CSV table of C-alpha atoms and ligand atoms in Angstrom, one decimal:
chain,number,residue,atom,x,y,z
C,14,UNK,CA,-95.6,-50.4,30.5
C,15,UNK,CA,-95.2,-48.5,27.1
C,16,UNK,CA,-92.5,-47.5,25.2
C,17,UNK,CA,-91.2,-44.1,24.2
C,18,UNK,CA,-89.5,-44.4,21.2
C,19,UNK,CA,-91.4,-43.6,18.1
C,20,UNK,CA,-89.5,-45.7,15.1
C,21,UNK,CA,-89.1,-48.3,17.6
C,22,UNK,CA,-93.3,-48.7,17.5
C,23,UNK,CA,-93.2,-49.7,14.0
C,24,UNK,CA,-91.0,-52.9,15.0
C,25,UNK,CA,-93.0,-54.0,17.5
C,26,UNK,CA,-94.5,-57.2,17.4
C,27,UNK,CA,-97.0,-59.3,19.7
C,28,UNK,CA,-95.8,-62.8,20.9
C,29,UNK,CA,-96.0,-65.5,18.5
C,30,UNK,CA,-96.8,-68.9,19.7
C,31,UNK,CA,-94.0,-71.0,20.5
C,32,UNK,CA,-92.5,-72.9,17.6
C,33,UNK,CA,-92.8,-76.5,18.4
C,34,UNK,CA,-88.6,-76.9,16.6
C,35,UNK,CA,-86.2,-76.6,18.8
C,36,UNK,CA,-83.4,-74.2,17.1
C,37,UNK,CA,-79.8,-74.4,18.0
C,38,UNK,CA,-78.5,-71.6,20.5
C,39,UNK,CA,-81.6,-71.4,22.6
C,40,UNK,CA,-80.7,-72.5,26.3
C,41,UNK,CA,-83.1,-74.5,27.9
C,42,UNK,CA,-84.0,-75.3,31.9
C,43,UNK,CA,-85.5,-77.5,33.0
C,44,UNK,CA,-88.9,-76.3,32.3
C,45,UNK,CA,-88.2,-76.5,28.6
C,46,UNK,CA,-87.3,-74.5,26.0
C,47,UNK,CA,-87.5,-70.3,26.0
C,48,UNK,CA,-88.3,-68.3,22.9
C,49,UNK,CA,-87.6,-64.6,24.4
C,50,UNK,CA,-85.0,-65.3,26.5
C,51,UNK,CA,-81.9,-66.6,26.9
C,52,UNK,CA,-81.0,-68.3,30.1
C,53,UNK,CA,-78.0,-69.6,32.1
C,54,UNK,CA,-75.6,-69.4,35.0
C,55,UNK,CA,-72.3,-67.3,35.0
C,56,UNK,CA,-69.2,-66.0,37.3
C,57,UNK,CA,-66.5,-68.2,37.9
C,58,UNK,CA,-68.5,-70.6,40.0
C,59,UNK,CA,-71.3,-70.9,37.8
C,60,UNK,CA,-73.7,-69.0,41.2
C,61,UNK,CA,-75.3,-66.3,39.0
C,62,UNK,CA,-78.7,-66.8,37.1
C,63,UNK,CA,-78.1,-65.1,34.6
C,64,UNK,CA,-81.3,-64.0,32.2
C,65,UNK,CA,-81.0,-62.1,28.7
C,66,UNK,CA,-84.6,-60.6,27.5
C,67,UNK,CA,-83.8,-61.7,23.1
C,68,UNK,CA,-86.7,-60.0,21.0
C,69,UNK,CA,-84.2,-57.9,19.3
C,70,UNK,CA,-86.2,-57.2,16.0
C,71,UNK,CA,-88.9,-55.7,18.8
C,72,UNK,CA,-86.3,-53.8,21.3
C,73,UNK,CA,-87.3,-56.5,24.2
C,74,UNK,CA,-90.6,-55.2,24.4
C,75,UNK,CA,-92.4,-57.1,27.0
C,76,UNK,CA,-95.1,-59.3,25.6
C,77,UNK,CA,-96.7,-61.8,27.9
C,78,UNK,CA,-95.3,-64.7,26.2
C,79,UNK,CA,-91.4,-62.9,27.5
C,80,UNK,CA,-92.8,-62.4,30.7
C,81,UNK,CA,-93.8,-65.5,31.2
C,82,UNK,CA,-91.0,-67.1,30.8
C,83,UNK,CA,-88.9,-64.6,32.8
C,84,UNK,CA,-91.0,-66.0,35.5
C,85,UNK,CA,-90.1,-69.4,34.8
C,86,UNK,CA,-86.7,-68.9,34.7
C,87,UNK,CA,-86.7,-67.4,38.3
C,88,UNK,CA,-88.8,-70.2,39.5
C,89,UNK,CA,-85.7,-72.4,38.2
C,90,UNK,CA,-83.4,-70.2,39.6
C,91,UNK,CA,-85.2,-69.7,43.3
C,92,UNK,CA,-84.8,-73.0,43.6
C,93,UNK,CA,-81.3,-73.7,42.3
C,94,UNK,CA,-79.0,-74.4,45.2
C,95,UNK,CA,-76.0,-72.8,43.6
C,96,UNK,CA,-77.6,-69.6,42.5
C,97,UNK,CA,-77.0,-66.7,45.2
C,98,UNK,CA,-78.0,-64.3,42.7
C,99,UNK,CA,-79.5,-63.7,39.6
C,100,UNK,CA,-78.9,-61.1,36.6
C,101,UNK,CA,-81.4,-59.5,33.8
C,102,UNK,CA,-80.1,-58.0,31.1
C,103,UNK,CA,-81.1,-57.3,27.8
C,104,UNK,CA,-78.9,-56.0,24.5
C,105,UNK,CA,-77.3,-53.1,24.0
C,106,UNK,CA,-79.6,-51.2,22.5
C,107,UNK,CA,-82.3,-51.9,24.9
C,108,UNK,CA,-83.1,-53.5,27.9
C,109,UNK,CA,-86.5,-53.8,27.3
C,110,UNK,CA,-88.6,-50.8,25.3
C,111,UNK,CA,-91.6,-51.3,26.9
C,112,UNK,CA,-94.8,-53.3,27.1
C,113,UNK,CA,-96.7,-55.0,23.6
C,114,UNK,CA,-98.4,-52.2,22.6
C,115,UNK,CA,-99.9,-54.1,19.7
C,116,UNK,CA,-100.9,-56.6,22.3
C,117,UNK,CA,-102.8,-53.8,24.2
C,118,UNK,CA,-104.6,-52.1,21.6
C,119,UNK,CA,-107.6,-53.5,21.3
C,120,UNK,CA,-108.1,-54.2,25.0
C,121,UNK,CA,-110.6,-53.9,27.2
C,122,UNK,CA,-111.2,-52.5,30.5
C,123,UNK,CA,-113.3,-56.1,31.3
C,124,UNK,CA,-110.4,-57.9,30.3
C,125,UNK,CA,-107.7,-56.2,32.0
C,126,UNK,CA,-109.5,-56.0,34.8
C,127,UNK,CA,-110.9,-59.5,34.8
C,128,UNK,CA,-108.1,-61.3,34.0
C,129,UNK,CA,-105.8,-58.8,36.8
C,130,UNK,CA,-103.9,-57.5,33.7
C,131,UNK,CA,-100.4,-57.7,33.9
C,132,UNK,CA,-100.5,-59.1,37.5
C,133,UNK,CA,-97.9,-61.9,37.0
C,134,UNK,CA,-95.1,-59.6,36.1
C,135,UNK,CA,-95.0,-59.1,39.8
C,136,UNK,CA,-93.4,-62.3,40.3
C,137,UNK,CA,-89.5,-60.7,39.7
C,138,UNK,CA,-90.5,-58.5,42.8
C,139,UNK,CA,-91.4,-61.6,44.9
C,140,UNK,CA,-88.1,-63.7,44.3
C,141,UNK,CA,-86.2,-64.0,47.3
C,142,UNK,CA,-82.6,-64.0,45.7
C,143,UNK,CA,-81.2,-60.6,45.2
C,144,UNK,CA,-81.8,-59.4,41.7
C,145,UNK,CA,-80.0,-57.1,39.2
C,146,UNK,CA,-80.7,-55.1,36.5
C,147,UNK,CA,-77.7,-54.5,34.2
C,148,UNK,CA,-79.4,-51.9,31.7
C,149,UNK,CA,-78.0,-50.8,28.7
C,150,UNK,CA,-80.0,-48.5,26.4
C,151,UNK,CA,-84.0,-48.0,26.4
C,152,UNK,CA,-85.5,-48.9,30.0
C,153,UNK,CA,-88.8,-47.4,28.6
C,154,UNK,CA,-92.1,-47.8,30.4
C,155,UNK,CA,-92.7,-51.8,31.1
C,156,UNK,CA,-88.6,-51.9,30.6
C,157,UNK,CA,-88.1,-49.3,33.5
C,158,UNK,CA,-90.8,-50.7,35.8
C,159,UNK,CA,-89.1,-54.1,35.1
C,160,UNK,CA,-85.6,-52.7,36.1
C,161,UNK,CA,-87.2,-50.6,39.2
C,162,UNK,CA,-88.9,-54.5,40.6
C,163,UNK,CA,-84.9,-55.5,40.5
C,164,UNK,CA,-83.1,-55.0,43.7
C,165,UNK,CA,-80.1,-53.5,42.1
C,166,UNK,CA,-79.6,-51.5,38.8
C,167,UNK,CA,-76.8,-51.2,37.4
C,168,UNK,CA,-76.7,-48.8,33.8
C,169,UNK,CA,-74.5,-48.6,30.8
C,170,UNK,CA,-73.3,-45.4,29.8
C,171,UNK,CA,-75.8,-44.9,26.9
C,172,UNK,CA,-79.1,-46.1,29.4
C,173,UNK,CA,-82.6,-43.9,29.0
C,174,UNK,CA,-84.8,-44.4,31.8
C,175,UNK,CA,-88.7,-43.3,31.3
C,176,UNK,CA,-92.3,-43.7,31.6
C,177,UNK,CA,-93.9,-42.8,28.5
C,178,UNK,CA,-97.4,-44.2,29.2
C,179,UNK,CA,-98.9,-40.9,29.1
C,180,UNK,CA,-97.9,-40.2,25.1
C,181,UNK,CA,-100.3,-42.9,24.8
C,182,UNK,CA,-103.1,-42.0,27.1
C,183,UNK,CA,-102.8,-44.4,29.6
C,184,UNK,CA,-100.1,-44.3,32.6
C,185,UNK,CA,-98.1,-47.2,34.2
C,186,UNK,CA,-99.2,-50.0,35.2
C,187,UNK,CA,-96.8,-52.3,36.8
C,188,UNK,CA,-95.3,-50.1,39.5
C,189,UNK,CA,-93.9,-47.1,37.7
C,190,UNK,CA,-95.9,-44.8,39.8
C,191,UNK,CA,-94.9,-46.0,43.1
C,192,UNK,CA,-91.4,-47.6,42.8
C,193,UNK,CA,-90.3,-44.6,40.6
C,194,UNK,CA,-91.3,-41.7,43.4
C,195,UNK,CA,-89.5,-43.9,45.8
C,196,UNK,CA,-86.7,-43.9,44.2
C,197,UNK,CA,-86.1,-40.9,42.7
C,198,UNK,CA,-88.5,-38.5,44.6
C,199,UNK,CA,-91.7,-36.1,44.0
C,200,UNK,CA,-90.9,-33.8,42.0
C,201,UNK,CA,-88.3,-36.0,39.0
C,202,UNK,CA,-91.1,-38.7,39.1
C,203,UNK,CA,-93.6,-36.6,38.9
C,204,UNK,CA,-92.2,-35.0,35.4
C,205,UNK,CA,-91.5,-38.0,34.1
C,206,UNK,CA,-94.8,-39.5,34.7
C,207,UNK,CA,-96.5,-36.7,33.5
C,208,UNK,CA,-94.4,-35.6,30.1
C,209,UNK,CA,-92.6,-38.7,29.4
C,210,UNK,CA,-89.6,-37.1,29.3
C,211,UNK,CA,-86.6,-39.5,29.2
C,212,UNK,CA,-83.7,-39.6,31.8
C,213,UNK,CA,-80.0,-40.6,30.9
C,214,UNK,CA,-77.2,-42.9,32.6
C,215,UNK,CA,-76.2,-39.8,34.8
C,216,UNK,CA,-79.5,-38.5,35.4
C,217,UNK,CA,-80.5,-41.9,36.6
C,218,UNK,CA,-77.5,-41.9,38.5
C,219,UNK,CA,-77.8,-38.5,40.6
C,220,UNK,CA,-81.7,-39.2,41.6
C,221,UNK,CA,-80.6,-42.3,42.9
C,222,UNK,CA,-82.7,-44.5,40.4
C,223,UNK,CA,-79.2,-46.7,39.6
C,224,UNK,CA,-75.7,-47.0,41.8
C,225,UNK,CA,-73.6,-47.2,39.1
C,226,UNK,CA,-72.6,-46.9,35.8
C,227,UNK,CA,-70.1,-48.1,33.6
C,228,UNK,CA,-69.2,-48.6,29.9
C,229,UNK,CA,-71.8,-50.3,27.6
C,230,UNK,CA,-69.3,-53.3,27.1
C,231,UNK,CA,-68.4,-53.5,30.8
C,232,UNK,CA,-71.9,-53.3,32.1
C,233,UNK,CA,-73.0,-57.0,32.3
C,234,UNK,CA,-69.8,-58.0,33.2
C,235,UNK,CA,-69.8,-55.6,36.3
C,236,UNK,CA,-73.6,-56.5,37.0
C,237,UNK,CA,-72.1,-60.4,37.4
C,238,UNK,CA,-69.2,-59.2,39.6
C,239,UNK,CA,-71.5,-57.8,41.6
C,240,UNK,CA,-73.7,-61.1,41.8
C,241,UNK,CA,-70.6,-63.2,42.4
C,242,UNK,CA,-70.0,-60.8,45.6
C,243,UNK,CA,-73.9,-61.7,46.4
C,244,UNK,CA,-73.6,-65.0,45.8
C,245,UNK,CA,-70.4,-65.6,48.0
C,246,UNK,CA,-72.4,-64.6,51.0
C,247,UNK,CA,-75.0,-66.8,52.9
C,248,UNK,CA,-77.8,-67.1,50.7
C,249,UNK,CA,-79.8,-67.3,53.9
C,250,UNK,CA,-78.5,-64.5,55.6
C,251,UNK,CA,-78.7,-62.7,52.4
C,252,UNK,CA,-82.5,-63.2,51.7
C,253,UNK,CA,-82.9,-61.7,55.2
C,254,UNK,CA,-81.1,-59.0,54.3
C,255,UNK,CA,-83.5,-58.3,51.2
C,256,UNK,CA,-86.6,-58.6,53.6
C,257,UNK,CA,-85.4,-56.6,55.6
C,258,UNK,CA,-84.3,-53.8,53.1
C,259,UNK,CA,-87.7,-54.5,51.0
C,260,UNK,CA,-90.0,-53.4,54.4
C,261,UNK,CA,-88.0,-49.7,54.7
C,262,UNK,CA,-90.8,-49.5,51.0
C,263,UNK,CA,-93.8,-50.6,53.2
C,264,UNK,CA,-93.7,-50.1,56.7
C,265,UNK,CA,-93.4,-47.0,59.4
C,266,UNK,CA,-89.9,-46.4,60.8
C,267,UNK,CA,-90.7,-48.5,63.8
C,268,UNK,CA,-92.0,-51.4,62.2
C,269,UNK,CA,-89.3,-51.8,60.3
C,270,UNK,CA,-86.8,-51.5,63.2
C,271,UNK,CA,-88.2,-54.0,64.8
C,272,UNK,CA,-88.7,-56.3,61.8
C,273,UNK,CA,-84.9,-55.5,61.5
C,274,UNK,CA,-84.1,-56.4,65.0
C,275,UNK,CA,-86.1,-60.1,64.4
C,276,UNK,CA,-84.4,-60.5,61.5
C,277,UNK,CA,-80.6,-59.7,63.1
C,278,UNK,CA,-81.7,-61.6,65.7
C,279,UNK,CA,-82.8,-65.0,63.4
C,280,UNK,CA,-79.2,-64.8,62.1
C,281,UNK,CA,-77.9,-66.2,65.3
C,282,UNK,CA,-79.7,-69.0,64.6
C,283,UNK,CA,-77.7,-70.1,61.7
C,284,UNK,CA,-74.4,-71.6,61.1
C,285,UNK,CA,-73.3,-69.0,58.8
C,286,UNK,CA,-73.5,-66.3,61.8
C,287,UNK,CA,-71.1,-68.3,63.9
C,288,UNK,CA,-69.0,-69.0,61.2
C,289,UNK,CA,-68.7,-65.6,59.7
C,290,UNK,CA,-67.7,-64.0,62.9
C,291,UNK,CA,-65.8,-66.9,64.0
C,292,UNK,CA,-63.6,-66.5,60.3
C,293,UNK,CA,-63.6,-62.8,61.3
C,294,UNK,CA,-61.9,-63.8,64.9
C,295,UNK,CA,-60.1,-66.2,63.4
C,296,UNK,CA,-58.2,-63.9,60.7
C,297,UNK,CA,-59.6,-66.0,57.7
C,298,UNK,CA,-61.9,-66.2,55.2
C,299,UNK,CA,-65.2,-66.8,56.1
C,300,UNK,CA,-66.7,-70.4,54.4
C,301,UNK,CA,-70.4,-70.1,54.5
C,302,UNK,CA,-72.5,-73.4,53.6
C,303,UNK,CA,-76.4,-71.5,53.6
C,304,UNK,CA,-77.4,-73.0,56.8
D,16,NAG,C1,-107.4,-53.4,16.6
D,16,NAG,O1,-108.6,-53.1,16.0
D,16,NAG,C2,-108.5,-52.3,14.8
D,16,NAG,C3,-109.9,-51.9,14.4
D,16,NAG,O2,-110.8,-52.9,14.5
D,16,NAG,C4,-107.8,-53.1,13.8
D,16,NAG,O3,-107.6,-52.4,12.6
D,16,NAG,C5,-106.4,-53.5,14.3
D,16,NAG,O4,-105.7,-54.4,13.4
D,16,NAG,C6,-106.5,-54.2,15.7
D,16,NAG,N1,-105.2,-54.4,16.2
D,16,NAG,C7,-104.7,-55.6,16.6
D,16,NAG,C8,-103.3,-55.6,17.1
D,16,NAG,O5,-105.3,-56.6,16.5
């Protein structure tokens, strides 16, 4: 939810109202136009949202105005019937550096808590598409806990990982506590929560935080291969997959197992099932139509 990087504070600027010109080299949806992002599909077959955070002068940091429209463009992309899965990204110098600070400062306890604060940047952990987070450079309070709500990160060699919050008296506030111990344990969470130390590419990688790593200029690239492999799958299947994954976070071993075992079982209700182990049989590729 903050940001760690001390020069980077000076450049950090709230959310301007959006500009009512259209500029050349925006990408639009649907919806309309986006200011802090850049949106549209990749891989060969066009199947992969594909969303880059662009406040560079401001290292991505994660104003509400950004977050907003990160929600829109999932909404678009949820219900895109091509789309099997969907990439953020930001540049290269940072994926996002953490929350608007300036936006923060002057705020109130009544009004975080009245108006449920930062609530809506829960919607990238609700979509039902698989998700992934190609992160090069700073993934810095908000910019981590956005990367940890993805279902996949992938990191570029040069990729910080951290939650800073408490180098600014406050701690995180959009999952950092929770998704962070879960993925990287006690006792690494616990330091970083509590000195704000940073963790690197490899560091991220050992803990378990990311599964891979590759070279800055290879990373989105990779993080698109990998959504093209997603995407080739049944998107139904595949969002069963992801539920199913999702409840080993929130329920008791035997729960899960036997949300699992529903789950497995619902697949034999659809087309896809029969075709991918009749393509298996068969000796061919399987052709799956999402049904
Ligand atoms: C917050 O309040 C202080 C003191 O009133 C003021 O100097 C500062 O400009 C305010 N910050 C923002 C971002 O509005």
């Amino acid at each position: 939810m903050a940001f760690i990087c001390r020069n980077a504070a000076l450049l950090l600027k709230p959310c301007r109202a959006a500009p009512a010109l259209l500029s050349a080299g925006r990408l639009y949806s649907s919806g309309g136009q986006y200011e802090y992002i850049l949106v549209e599909k990749r891989g060969e077959k066009n199947n992969v949202g594909f969303i880059q955070l662009n406040r560079p002068k401001a290292l991505n940091a994660l104003c509400d105005g950004l977050m907003k429209e990160v929600g829109r463009a999932l909404d678009d992309f949820e219900v895109d019937a091509d789309v099997g899965a969907i990439v953020i990204t930001g540049s290269d110098r940072a994926f996002a550096a953490g929350a608007d600070i300036k936006e923060m400062q002057n705020r109130t306890f009544q009004e975080c808590y009245g108006g449920n604060f930062l609530a809506h940047w829960n919607r990238v952990s609700t979509v039902r598409k698989p998700v992934i987070a190609a992160v090069n450079g700073f993934a810095l309070g908000g910019g981590c806990e956005l990367a940890m709500m993805c279902d996949i990160i992938y990191a570029g060699e040069k990729a910080q990982f951290g939650q800073p919050e408490i180098l600014l008296g406050t701690i995180p506030g959009a999952g950092g506590t929770q998704r962070l111990t879960r993925a990287v344990g006690k006792s690494l969470a616990m330091e970083m929560v509590l000195t704000g130390d940073r963790i690197n590419a490899q560091e991220a990688k050992q803990s378990g935080l990311v599964s891979k790593v590759y070279p800055v200029d290879q990373l989105v690239s990779e993080a698109v291969k990998c959504g093209e492999k997603i995407a080739s799958n049944s998107k139904l299947v595949s969002a069963m997959a992801k539920e199913a994954v999702n409840a080993a976070f929130e329920l008791t071993l035997a729960e899960g197992n036997r949300l699992e075992k529903r789950l497995f079982h619902a697949t034999f209700a659809t087309d896809d099932r029969k075709e991918g182990m009749t393509a298996f049989v068969e000796k061919r590729k399987a052709s799956f139509q999402d049904n």
